[in-house]
Short mmCIF file of C-alpha atoms and ligand atoms in Angstrom, two decimals:
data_model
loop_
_atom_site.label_atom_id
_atom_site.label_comp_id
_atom_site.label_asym_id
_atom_site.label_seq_id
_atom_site.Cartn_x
_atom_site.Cartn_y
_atom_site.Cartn_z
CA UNK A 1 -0.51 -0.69 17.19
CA UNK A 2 0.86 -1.75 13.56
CA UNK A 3 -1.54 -0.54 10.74
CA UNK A 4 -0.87 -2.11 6.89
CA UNK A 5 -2.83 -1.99 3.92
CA UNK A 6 -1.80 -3.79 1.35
CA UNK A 7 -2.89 -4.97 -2.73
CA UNK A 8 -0.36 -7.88 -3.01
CA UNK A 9 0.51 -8.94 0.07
CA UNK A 10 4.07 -7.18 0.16
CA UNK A 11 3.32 -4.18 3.12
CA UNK A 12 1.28 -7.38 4.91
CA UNK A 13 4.60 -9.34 5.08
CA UNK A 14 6.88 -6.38 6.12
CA UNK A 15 4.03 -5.57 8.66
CA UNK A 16 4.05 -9.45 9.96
CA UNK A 17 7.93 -9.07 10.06
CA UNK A 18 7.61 -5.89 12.33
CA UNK A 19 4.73 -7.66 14.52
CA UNK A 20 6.83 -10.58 15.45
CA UNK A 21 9.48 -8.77 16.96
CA UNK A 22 7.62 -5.57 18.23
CA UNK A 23 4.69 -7.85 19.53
CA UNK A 24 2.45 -5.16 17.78
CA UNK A 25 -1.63 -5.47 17.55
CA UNK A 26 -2.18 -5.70 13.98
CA UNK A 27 -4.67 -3.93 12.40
CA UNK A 28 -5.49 -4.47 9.10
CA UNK A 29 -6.55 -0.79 6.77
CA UNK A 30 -8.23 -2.89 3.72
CA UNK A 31 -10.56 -4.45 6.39
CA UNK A 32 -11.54 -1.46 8.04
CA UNK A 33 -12.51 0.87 4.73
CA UNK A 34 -14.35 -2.20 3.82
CA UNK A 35 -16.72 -2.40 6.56
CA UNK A 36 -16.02 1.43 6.55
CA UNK A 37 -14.73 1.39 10.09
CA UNK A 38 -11.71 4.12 11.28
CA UNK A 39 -9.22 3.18 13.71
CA UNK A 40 -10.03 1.43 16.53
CA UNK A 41 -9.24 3.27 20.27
CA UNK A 42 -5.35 3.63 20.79
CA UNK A 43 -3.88 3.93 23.62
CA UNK A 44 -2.27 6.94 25.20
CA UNK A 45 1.48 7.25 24.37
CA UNK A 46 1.45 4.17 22.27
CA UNK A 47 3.56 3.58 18.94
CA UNK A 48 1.94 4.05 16.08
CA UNK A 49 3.49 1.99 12.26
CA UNK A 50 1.65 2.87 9.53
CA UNK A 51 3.07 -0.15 6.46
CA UNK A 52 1.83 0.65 3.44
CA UNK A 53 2.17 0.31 -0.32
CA UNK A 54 3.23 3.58 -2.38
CA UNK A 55 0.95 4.72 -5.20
CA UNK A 56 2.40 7.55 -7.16
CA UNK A 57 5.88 8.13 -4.73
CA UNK A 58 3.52 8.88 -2.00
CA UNK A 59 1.23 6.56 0.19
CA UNK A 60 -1.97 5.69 -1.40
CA UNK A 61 -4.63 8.53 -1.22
CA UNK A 62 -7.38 6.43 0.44
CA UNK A 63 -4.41 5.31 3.41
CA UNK A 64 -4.09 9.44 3.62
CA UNK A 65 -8.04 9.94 4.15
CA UNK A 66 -8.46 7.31 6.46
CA UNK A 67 -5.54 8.57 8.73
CA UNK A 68 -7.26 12.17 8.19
CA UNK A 69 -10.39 10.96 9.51
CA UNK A 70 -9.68 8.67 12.06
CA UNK A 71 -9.06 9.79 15.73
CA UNK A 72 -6.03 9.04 17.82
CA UNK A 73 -6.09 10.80 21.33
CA UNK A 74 -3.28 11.32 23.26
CA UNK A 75 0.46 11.13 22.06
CA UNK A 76 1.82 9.09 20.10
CA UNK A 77 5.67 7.99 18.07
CA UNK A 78 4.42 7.72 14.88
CA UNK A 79 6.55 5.70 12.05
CA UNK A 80 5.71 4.85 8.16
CA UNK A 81 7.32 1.72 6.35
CA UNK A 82 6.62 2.05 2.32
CA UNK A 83 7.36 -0.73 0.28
CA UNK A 84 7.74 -0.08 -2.98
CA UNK A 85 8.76 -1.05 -6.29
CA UNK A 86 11.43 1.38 -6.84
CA UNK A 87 11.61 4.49 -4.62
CA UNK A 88 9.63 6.75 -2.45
CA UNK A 89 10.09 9.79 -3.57
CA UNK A 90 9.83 12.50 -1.72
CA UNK A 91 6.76 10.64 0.67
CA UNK A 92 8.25 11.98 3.70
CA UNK A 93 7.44 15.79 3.31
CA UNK A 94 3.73 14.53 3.28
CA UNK A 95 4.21 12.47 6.08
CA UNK A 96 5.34 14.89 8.32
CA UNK A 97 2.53 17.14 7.05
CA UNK A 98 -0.22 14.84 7.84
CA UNK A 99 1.15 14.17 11.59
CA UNK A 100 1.72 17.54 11.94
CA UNK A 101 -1.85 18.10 11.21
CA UNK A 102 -3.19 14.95 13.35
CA UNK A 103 -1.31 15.91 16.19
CA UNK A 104 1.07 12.93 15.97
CA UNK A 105 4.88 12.84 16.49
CA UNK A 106 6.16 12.12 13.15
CA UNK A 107 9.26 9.53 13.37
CA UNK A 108 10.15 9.17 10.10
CA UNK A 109 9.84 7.00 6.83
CA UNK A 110 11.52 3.68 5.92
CA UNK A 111 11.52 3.31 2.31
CA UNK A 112 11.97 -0.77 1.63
CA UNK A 113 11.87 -1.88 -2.13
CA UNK A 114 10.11 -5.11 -2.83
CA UNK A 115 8.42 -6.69 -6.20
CA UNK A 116 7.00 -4.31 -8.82
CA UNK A 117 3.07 -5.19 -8.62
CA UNK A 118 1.43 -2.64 -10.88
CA UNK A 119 0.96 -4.85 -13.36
CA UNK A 120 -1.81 -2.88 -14.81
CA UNK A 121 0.88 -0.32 -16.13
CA UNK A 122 4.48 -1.52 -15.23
CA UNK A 123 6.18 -5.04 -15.66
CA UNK A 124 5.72 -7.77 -12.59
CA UNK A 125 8.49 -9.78 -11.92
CA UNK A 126 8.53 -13.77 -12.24
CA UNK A 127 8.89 -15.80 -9.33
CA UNK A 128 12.51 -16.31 -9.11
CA UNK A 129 13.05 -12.82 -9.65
CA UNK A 130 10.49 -12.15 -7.24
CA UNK A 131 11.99 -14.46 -4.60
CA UNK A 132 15.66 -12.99 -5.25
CA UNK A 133 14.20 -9.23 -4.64
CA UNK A 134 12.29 -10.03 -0.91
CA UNK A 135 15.64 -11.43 -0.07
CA UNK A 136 17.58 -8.58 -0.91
CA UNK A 137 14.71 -6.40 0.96
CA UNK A 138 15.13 -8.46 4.37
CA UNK A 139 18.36 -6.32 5.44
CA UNK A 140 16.37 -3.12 5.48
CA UNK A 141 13.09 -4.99 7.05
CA UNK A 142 15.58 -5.92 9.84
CA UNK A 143 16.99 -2.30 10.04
CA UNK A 144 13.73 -1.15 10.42
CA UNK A 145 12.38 -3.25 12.97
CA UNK A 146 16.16 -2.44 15.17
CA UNK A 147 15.18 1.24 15.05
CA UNK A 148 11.59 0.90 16.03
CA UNK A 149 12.51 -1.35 19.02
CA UNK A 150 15.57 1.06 20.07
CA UNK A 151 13.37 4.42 19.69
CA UNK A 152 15.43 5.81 16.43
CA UNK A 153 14.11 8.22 13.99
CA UNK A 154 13.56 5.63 11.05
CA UNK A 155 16.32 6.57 8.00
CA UNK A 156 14.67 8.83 4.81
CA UNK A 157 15.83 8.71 1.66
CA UNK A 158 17.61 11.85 0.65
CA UNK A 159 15.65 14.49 -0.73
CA UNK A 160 16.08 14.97 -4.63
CA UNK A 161 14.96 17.17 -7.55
CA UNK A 162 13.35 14.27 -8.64
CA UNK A 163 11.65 12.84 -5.76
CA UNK A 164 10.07 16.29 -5.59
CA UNK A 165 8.78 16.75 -8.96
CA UNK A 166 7.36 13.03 -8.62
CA UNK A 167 5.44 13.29 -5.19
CA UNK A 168 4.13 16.52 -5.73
CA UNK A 169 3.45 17.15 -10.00
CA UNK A 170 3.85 13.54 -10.80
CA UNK A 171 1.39 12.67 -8.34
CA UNK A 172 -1.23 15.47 -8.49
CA UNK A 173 -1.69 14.18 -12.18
CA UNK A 174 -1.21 10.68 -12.11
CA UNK A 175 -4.10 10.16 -9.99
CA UNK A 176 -7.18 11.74 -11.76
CA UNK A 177 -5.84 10.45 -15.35
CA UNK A 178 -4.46 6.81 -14.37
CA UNK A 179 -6.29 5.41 -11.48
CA UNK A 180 -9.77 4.64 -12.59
CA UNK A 181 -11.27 0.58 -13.00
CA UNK A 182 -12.56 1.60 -16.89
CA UNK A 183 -10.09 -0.98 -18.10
CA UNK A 184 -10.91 -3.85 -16.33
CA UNK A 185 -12.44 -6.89 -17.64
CA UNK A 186 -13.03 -10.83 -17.01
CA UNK A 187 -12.06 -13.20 -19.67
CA UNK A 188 -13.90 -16.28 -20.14
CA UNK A 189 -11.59 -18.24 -17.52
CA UNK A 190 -13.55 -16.44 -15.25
CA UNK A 191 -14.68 -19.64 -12.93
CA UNK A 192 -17.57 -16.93 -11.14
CA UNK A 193 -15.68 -17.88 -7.45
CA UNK A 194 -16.61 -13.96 -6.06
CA UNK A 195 -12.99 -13.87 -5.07
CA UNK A 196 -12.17 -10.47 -6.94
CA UNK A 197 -15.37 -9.08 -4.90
CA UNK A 198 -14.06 -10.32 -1.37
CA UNK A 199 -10.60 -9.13 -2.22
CA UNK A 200 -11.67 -5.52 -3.17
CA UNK A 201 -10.74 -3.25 -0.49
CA UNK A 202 -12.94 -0.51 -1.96
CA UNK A 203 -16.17 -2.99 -2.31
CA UNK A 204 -15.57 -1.49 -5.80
CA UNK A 205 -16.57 -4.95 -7.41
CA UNK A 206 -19.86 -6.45 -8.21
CA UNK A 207 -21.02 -9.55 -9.37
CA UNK A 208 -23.46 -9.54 -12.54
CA UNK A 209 -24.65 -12.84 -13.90
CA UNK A 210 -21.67 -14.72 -12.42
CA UNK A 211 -19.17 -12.63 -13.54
CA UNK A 212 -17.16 -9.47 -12.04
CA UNK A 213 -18.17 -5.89 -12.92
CA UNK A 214 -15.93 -2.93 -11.84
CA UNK A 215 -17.58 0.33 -10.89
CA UNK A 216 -16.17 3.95 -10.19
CA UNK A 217 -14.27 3.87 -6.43
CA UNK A 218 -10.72 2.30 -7.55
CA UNK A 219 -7.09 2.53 -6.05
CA UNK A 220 -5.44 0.44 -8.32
CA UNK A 221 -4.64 -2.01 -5.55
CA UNK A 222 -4.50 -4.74 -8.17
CA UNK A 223 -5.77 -7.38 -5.07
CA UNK A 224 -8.43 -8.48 -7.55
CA UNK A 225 -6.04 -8.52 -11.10
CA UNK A 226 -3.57 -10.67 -9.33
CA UNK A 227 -5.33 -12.36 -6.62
CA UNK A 228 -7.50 -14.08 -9.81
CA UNK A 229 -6.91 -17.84 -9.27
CA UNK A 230 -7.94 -18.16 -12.81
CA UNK A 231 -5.73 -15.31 -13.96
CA UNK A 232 -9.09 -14.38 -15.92
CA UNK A 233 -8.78 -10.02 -15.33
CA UNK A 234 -6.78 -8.35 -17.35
CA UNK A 235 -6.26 -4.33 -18.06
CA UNK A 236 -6.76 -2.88 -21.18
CA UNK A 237 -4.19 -5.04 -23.36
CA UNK A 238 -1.45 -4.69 -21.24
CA UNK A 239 -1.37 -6.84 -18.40
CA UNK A 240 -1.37 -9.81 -20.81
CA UNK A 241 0.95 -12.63 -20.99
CA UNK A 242 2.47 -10.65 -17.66
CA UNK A 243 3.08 -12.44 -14.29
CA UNK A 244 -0.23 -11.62 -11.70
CA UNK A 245 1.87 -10.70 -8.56
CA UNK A 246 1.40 -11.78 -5.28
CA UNK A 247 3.82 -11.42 -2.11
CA UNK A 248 5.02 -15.09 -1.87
CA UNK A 249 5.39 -14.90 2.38
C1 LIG B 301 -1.22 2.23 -7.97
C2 LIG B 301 0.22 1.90 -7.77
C3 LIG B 301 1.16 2.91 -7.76
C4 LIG B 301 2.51 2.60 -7.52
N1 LIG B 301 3.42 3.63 -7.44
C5 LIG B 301 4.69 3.36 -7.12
C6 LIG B 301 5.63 4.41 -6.98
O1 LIG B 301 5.31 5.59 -7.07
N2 LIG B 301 6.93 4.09 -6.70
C7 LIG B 301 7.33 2.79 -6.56
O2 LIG B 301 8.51 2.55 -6.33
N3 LIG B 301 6.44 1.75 -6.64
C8 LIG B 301 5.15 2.02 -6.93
N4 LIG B 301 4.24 0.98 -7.00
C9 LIG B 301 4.67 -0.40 -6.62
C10 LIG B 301 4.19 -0.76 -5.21
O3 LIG B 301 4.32 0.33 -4.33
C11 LIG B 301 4.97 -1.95 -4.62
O4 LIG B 301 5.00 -3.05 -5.47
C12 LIG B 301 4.37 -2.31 -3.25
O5 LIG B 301 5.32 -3.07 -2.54
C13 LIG B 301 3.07 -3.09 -3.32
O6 LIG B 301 2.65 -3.36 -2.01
P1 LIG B 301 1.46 -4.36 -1.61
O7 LIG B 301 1.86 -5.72 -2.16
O8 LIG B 301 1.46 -4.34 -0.14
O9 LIG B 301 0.22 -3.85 -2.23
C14 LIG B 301 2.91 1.25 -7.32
C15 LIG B 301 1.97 0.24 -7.37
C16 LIG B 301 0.63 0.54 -7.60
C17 LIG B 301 -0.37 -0.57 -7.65
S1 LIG B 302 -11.56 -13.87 -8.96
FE1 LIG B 302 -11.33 -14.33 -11.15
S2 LIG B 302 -12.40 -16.26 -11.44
FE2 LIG B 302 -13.09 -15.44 -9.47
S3 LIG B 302 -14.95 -14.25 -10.02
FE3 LIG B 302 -13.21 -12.83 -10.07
S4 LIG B 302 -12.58 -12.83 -12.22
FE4 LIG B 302 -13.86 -14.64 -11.94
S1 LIG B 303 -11.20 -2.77 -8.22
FE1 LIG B 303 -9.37 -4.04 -8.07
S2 LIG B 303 -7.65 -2.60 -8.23
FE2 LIG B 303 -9.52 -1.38 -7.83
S3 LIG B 303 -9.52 -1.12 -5.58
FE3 LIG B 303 -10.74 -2.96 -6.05
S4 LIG B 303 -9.32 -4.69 -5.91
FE4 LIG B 303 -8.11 -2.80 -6.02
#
């Protein structure tokens, strides 16, 4: 079974990628922790991929929990694909931990760098520059899907002074300071469709009067900044005038 979650659509199109080859069962993450559902039953001995974004050179806390909590019986070849917007860091030490702790036969961690889409703190590309980045990703997408069907250990990047400073101090505070919603707001293109409220992964938005509020259980997805068809949230002052990024596969 292939599990993704994904803000922008880029771990969904490296998990369709993997699925079309692999015939995996999809499962979709953002659905399931918002109808706050675990996994679904796995089968003994079956593959596990795990595609997800990073957040903070690690994969995003709430993926982390909802591995931690769900149940998978039985054995199972476990493998993580994080797309990112840079690197990974030093995810893989983490990843290892976690499956040692679940039980799970940890098969490594692809690192595959797609379009920057934190776009509440970083710059999103254009379009073009988009495009020309997902094309320069599909080489590793393939290399990835030829070790998961032969069986390999999936390549790591090397381990660095960096990578470790950024996945384990880095990270530790980067998520209580930076990832809260207090910055969010809807301009007055705001056309009241609810979309930012389906989109949410978190249910984290409410609508008040027609328009979207933001309360206190954020992951800085950015599904609702940039999946805005009126391009009506911004963050603070600095997502203005930037591109709202969304995979375009
Ligand atoms: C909260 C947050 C944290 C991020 N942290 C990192 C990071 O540590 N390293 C990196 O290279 N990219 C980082 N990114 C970029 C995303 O990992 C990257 O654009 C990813 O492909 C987005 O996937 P998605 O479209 O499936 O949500 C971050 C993005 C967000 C929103
Ligand atoms: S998605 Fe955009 S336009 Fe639609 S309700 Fe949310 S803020 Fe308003
Ligand atoms: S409020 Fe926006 S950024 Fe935060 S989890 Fe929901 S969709 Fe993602």
């Amino acid at each position: 079974m292939l599990f993704y979650f994904s803000g922008t659509g880029n771990s969904a199109y490296v998990a369709k990628r993997i699925s079309e080859v692999t015939g995996e069962e999809i499962c979709s993450i953002n659905d399931k922790i918002k109808s706050d559902k675990l996994a679904p039953k796995t089968v003994d001995n079956e593959r596990l991929i795990f595609v997800v974004p990073t957040y903070g050179w690690r994969i995003p806390r709430i993926v982390d929990s909802w591995i931690r909590n769900s149940h998978f019986p039985g054995n199972h070849q476990v493998y993580f694909v994080m797309t990112c917007g840079s690197d990974i860091g030093n995810a893989g030490r983490y990843l290892r931990k976690l499956c040692n702790a679940k039980d799970l036969d940890y098969r490594g961690c692809a690192e595959i760098v797609m379009p920057e889409n934190y776009v509440a703190l970083f710059t999103t590309p254009e379009k073009e520059e988009a495009a020309a980045i997902i094309e320069r990703a599909e080489p590793a997408i393939s290399g990835v899907i030829d070790d998961i069907v032969k069986g390999n250990n999936l390549d790591e990047p090397g381990q660095t002074v960096s990578g470790k400073i950024k996945s384990s101090l880095i990270n530790t505070i980067y998520y209580p300071t930076i990832i809260h919603a207090k910055k969010f707001y809807a301009t007055d293109a705001c056309i009241s469709c609810g979309k930012c409220q389906k989109d949410c992964p978190l249910n984290n938005i409410n609508m008040a009067n027609g328009k979207p509020t933001w309360g206190k259980n954020c992951t800085h997805c950015m599904a609702c900044i940039c999946g805005c068809p009126a391009e009506a949230i911004e963050y603070g002052s600095h997502s203005k005038g930037l591109p709202r990024y969304q995979c375009p596969k």
